[in-house]
Coordinates of C-alpha atoms in Angstrom, one line a residue:
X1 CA 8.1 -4.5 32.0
X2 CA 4.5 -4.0 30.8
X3 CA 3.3 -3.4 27.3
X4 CA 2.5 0.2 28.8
X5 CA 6.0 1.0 30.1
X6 CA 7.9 -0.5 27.0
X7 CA 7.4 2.1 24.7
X8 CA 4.6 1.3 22.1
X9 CA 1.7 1.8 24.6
X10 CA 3.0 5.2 25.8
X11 CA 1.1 6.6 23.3
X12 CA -2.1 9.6 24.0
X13 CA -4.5 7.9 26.2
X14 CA -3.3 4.2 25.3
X15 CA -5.6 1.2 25.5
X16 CA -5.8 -1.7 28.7
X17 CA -2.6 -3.7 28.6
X18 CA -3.6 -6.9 26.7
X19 CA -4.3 -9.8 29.2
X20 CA -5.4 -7.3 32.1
X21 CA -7.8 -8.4 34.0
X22 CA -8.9 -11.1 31.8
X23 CA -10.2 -8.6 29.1
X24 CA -9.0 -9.4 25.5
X25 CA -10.4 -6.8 23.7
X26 CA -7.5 -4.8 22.8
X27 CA -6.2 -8.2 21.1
X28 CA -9.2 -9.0 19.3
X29 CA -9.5 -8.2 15.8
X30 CA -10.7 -5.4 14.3
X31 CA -13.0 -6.1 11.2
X32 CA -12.8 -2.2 10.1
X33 CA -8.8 -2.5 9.9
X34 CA -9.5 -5.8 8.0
X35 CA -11.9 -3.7 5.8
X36 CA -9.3 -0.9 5.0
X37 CA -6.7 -3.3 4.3
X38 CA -8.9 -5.4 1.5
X39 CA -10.1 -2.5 -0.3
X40 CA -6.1 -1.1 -0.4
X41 CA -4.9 -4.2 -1.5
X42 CA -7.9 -4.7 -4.4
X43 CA -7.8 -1.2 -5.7
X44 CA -3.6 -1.0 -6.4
X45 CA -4.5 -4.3 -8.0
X46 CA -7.8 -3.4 -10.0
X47 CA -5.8 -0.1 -10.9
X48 CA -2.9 -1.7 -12.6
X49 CA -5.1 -4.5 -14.1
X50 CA -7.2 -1.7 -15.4
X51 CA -5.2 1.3 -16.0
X52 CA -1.9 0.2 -17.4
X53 CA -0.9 0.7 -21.2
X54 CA 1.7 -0.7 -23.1
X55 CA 3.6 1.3 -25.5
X56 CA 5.9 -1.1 -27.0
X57 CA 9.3 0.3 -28.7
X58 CA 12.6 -1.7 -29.6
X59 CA 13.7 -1.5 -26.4
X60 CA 10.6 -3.5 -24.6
X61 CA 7.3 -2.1 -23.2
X62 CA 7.0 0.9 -21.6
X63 CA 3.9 1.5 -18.8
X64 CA 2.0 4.6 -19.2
X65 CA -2.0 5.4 -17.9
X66 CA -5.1 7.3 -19.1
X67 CA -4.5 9.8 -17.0
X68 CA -2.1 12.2 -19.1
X69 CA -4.6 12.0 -21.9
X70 CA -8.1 13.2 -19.8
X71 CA -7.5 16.7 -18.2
X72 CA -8.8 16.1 -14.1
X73 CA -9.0 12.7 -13.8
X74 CA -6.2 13.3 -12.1
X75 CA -8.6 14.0 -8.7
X76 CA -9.9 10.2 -9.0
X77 CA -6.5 9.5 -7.5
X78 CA -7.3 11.7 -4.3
X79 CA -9.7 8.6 -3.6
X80 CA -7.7 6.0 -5.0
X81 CA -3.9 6.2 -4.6
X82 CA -4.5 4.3 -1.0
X83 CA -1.1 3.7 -0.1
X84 CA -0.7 5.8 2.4
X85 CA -4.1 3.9 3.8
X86 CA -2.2 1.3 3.5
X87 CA 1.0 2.3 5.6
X88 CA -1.2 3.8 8.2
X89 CA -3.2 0.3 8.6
X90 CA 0.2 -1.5 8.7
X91 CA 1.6 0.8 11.3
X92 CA -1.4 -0.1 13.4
X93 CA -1.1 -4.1 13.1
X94 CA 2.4 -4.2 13.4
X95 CA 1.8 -2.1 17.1
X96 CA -0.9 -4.4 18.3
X97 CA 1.2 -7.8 17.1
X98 CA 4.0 -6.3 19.1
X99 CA 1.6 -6.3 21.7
X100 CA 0.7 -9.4 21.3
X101 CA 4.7 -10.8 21.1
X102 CA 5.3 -9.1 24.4
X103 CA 2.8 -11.2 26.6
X104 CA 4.4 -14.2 25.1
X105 CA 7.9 -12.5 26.4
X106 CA 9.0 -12.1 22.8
X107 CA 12.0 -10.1 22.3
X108 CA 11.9 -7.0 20.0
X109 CA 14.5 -7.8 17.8
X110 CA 13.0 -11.4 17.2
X111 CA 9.5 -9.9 16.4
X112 CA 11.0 -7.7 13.7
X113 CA 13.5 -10.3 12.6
X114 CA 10.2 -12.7 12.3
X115 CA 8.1 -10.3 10.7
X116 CA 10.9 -9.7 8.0
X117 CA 11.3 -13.2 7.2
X118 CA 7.8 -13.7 6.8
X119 CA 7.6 -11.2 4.1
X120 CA 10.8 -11.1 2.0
X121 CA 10.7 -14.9 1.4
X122 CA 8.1 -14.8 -0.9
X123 CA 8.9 -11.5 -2.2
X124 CA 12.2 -12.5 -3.1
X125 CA 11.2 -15.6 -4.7
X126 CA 9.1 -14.0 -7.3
X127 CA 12.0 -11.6 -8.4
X128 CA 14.0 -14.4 -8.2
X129 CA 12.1 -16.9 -10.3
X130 CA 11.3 -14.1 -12.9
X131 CA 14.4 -12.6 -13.1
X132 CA 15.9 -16.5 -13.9
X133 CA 13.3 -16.7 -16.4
X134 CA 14.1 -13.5 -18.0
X135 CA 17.9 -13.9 -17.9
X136 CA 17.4 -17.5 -20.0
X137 CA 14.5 -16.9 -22.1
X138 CA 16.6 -13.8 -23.2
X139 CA 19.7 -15.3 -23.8
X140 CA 18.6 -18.2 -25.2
X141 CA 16.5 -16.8 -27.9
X142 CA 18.1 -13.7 -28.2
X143 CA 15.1 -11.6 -26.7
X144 CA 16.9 -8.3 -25.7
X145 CA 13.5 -6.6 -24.5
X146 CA 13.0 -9.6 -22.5
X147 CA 14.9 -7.8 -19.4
X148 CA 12.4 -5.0 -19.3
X149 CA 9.3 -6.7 -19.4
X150 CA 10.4 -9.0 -16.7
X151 CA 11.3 -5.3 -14.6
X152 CA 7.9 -3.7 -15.1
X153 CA 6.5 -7.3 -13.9
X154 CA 8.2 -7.2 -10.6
X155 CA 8.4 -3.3 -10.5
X156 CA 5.0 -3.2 -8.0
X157 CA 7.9 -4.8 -5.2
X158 CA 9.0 -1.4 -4.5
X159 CA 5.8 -1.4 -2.3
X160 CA 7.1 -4.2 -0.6
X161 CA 10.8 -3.2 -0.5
X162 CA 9.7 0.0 1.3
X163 CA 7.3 -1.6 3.6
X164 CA 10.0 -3.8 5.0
X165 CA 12.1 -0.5 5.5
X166 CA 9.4 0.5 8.0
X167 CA 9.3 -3.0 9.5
X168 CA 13.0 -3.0 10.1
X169 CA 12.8 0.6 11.9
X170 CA 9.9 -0.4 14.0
X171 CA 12.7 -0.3 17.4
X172 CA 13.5 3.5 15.6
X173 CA 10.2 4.3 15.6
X174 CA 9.1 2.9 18.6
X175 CA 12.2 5.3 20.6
X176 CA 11.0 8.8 18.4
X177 CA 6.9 8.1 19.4
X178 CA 8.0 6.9 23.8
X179 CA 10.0 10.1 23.5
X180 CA 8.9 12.8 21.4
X181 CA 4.9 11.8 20.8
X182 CA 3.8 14.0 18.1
X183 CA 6.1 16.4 18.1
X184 CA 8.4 13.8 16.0
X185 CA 6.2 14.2 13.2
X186 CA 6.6 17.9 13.2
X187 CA 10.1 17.4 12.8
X188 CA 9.3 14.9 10.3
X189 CA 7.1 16.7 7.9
X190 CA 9.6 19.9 8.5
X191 CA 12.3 17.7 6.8
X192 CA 9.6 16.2 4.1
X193 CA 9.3 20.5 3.1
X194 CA 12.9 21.2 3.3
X195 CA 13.9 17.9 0.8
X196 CA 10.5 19.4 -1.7
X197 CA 12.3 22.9 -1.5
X198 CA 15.7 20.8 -2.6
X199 CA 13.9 18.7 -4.7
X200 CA 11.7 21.3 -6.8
X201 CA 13.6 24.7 -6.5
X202 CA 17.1 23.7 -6.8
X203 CA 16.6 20.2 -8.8
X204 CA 18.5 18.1 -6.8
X205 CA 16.0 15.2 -7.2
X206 CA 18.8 12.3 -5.9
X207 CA 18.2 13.7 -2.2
X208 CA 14.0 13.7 -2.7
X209 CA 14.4 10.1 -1.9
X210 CA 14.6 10.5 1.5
X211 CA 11.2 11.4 1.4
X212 CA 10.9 7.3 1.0
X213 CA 11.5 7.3 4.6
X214 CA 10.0 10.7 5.9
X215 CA 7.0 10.3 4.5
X216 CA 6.1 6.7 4.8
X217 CA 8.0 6.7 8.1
X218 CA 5.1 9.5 9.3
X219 CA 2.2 7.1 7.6
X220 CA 3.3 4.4 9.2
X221 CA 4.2 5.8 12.7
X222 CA 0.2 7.5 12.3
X223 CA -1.5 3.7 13.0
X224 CA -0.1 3.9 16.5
X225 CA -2.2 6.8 16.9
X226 CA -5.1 4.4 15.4
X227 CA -7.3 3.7 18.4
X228 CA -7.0 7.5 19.4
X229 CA -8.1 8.6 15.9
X230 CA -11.0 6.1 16.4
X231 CA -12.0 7.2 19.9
X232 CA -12.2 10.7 19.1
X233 CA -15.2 12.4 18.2
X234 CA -17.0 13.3 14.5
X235 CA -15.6 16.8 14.6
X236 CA -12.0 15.4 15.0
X237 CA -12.5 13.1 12.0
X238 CA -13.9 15.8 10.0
X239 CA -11.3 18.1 10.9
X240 CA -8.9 15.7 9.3
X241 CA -11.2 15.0 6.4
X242 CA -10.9 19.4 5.2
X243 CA -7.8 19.6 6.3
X244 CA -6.5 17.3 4.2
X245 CA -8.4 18.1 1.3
X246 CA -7.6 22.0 1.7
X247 CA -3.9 20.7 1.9
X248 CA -4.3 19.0 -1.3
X249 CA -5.9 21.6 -3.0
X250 CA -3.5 24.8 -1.7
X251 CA -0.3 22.3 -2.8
X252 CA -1.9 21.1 -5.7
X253 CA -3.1 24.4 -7.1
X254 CA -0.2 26.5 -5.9
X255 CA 1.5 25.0 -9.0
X256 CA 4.3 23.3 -7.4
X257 CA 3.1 20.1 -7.2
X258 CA 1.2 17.8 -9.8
X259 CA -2.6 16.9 -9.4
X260 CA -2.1 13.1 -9.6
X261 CA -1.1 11.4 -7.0
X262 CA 0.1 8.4 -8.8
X263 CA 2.9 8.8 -11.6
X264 CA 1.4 10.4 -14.9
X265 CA 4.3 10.6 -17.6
X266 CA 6.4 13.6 -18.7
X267 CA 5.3 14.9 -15.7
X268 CA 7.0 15.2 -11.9
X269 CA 5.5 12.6 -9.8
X270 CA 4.1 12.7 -6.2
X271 CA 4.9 9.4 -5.5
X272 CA 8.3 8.5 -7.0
X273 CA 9.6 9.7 -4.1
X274 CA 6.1 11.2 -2.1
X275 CA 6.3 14.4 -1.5
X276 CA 4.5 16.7 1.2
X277 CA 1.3 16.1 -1.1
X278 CA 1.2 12.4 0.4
X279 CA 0.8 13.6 3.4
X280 CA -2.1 15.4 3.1
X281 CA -3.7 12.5 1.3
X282 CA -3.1 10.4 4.4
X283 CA -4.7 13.4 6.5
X284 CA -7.8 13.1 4.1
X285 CA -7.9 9.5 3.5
X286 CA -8.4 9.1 7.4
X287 CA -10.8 11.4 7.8
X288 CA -12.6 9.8 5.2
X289 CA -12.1 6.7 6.6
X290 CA -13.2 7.4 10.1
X291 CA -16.2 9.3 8.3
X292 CA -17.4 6.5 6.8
X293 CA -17.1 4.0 9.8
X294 CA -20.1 4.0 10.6
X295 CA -22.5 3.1 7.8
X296 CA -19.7 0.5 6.4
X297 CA -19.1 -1.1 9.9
X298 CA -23.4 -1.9 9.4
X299 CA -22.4 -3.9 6.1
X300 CA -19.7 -5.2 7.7
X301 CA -22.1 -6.8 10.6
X302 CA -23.9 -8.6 7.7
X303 CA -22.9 -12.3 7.4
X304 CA -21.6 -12.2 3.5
X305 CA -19.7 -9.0 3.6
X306 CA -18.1 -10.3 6.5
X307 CA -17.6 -13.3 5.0
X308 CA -16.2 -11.2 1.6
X309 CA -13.8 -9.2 3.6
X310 CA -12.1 -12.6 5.5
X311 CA -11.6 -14.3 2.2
X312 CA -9.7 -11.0 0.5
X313 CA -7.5 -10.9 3.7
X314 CA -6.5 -14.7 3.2
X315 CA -5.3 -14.4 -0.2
X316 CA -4.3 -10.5 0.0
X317 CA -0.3 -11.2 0.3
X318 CA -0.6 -13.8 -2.9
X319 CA -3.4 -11.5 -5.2
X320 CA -0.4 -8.6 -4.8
X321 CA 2.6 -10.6 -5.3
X322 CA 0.8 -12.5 -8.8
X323 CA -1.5 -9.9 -9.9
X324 CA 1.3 -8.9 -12.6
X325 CA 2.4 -11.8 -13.5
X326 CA -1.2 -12.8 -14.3
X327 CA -1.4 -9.3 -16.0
X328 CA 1.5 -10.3 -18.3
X329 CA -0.1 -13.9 -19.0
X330 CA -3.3 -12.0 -20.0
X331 CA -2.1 -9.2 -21.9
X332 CA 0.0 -12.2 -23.9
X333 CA -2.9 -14.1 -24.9
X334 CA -5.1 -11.0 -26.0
X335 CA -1.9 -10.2 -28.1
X336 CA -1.9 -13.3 -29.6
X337 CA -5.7 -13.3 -30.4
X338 CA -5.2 -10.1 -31.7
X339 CA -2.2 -11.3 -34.1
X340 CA -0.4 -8.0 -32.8
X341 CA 0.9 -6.0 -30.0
X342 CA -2.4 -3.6 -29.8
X343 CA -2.8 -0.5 -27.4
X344 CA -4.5 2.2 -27.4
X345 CA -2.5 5.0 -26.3
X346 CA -4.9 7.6 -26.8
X347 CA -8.1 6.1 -24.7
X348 CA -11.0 6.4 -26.4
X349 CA -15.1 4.9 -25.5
X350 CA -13.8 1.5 -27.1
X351 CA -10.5 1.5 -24.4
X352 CA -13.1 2.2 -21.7
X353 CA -15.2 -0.5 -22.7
X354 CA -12.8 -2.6 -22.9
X355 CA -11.8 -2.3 -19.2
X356 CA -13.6 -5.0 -17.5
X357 CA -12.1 -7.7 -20.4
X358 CA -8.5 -6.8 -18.9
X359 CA -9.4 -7.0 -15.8
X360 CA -11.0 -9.6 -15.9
X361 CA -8.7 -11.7 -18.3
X362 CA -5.7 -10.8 -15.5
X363 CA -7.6 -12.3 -12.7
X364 CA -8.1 -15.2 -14.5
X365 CA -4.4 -15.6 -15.4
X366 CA -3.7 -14.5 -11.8
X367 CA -5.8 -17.6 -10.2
X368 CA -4.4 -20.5 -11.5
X369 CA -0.7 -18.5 -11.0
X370 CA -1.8 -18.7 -7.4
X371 CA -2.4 -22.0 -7.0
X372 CA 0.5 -23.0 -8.0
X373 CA 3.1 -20.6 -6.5
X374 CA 1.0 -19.3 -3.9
X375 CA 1.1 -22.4 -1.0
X376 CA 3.5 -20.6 0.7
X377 CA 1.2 -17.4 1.4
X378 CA -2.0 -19.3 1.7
X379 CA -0.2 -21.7 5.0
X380 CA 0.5 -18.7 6.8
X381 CA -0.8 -15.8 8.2
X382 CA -1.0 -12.6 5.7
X383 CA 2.8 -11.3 6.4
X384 CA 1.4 -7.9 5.1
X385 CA -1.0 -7.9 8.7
X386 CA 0.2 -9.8 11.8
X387 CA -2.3 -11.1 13.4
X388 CA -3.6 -9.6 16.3
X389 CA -5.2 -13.4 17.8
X390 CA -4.1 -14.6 21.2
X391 CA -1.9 -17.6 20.1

C-alpha cells in the first residue's frame, strides 16, 4: 500500500509519493514551516513574559493582562494569538512524518504511540516535579497559596494537553479527510456554530468545550491541506487573508463575541474553549502567512536568519515547557529587590517601560532552568515537529 492509497495522501492534488523515482523533495524540509513554528513558539512565550500581571490576594496570585484596561488593543491579538498557526503547522508535520514512517513500513498506531511518548514525557515531568514541590514547600511551611502559584506555573500545558488530543486522533482524522475531503470541515464548523448558539444563547457553557476538539480538530486537519494552500495562486491566499478578517470583524462586531482573542478578565473568552471566532483567525492568519512568503522566504535564504530560525527550532520544545518557571524565578527576585509583591494593575508609561526588564529578567531565569532540566529535549528531535529527514 502506497503513501497515496493509505489515506493521508488522498488529499486535493497530493504531492509525489516520497521515495518515487529517487526524488526527495516532498521529504525535505521546509524552512517556511520551520519559520512559522519559531515565531508561534516565541510570541506565546514573549506574550506571557511580557503581558502577565500578578494581582496577589490571600488566596495566591491571580493572572490578569493590559488588555482590559486599554480599549482596542484587543485587535493586536488578531496578529498575535498564533495558536491556531500553530495547530495548522503541527497538522502539516505530523502528515509529512507519517509519510515519512510509512516508507520505513511503520505502522500507524506505533507512529502515534511514538509521537505521544515523545511529548508527554517531558510534559509530565514538569507538572510532576512542580506539583511535588508545591505539595512539600506548602505543607511544610504552611504556604496555603503555594498550590496556586504552582497551577498558574504549569497552566500554559493545556496547550500541550490538547495538542496530544489531536495527535492521538490523527487515525480519526486521517478516516474523515480519505473520506469526506472538505466537506468534513463543513460539518465541523456547523457543529463549532451550533455548541456557540448552546454556549452563548442558552448558557450552557459545560458543552462549549467540545469546541476543544471541533475547533482545533479543523486547525489541525487544515495543515494536510498545507502544500495545496501553498501551490495555489496570490488571489487564493488573499481570498483567505479578507475573508478571515471580514469573519473576524462581522463576529466580533455583531456583539456576540469578544474582540480579544486571548482571555481578557470579566469578560467571555474566545479561547477558553475557541469559539467560531478562532476559526476565522486561522482563515486570516494563513492568508497572511502565505502573503508574506515571499519577501520572508528572501531573509530566510540569508545565512544568519537561517541560522536564527534552526537554533529557535532546537530549543523550541524546552523555551515552552521552562519559560514559566523562569517567569516565576524572575518575578521572585524583582519581588525581593523591591521588598514587596509590586504590580501595576492599572498599566501606565512606567509598566510599559518596564516591559523589556521582565522579559528579559524571565529569559534569564529560563536559561540556566534549561540547562539543567532541559537534556532530555535538547537529545531529541523537537517532539512538538517530527522531523520530516529521511532517517
Amino acid at each position: 500500500m502506497t503513501a497515496t492509497e493509505s489515506g493521508p495522501g488522498l488529499f486535493p492534488a497530493p504531492p509525489p509519493e516520497p521515495g518515487r523515482d529517487g526524488a526527495q523533495t516532498p521529504l525535505a524540509r521546509d524552512g517556511y514551516v520551520d519559520f512559522l513554528r519559531g515565531f508561534s513558539i516565541v510570541v506565546v512565550v514573549l506574550w506571557h513574559w511580557a503581558f502577565t500581571i500578578l494581582q496577589w490576594t490571600p488566596a495566591g496570585p491571580f493572572a490578569t493582562s493590559p488588555l482590559g484596561s486599554f480599549s482596542g488593543l484587543w485587535v493586536l491579538t488578531w496578529l498575535f494569538q498564533v495558536l491556531p498557526l500553530f495547530f495548522y503547522v503541527g497538522g502539516y508535520v505530523h502528515l509529512k512524518a507519517w509519510q515519512r514512517a510509512q516508507v520505513r513500513g511503520e505502522h500507524l498506531g506505533h507512529f502515534v504511540w511514538r509521537n505521544l511518548r515523545k511529548l508527554s514525557l517531558p510534559a509530565l515531568l514538569l507538572a510532576g516535579v512542580w506539583i511535588a514541590l508545591g505539595a512539600a514547600l506548602g505543607v511544610g511551611f504552611n504556604l496555603t497559596w503555594l498550590g496556586r502559584a504552582v497551577l498558574l506555573v504549569i497552566s500554559p500545558l493545556w496547550f500541550i494537553a490538547v495538542y496530544l488530543l489531536l495527535i492521538a486522533l490523527i487515525p480519526v482524522w486521517f478516516a474523515l479527510q480519505r473520506r469526506f475531503g472538505p466537506v468534513a470541515f463543513v460539518w465541523m464548523i456547523g457543529l463549532t456554530i451550533l455548541v456557540d448558539i448552546v454556549r452563548f444563547r442558552y448558557h450552557h457553557d459545560g458543552l462549549a468545550y467540545l469546541n476543544m476538539l471541533l475547533v482545533w480538530g479543523v486547525a489541525f486537519q487544515a495543515g494536510f491541506y498545507y502544500e495545496a494552500v501553498v501551490r495555489a495562486s496570490r488571489k487564493v491566499d488573499a481570498a483567505l487573508l479578507w475573508a478571515g478578517l471580514f469573519g473576524l470583524v462581522g463576529l466580533v462586531f455583531s456583539g456576540l463575541y469578544p474582540g480579544s482573542m486571548v482571555g481578557v478578565p470579566g469578560e467571555a473568552s474566545n479561547m477558553a474553549p475557541p469559539t467560531l471566532c478562532i476559526v476565522a483567525l486561522l482563515t486570516f492568519q494563513i492568508g497572511v502567512a502565505e502573503m508574506a512568503r515571499p519577501r520572508l522566504e528572501q531573509w530566510l535564504a540569508r545565512p544568519r536568519p537561517h541560522r536564527l530560525v534552526e537554533v529557535v527550532n532546537r530549543f523550541a520544545m524546552p523555551v515552552f515547557l521552562f519559560h514559566t518557571t523562569g517567569m516565576a524565578i524572575g518575578r521572585g527576585i524583582i519581588y525581593m529587590i523591591n521588598g514587596e509583591l509590586a504590580e501595576r494593575t492599572n498599566p501606565d508609561l512606567t509598566w510599559w517601560l518596564e516591559r523589556p526588564l521582565f522579559v528579559g529578567v524571565s529569559l534569564l531565569c529560563t536559561l540556566p532552568v534549561i540547562w539543567l532540566f532541559g537534556r532530555y529535549s535538547r537529545r531529541r528531535p523537537n517532539p512538538l515537529a517530527p522531523s520530516v529527514r529521511p532517517a
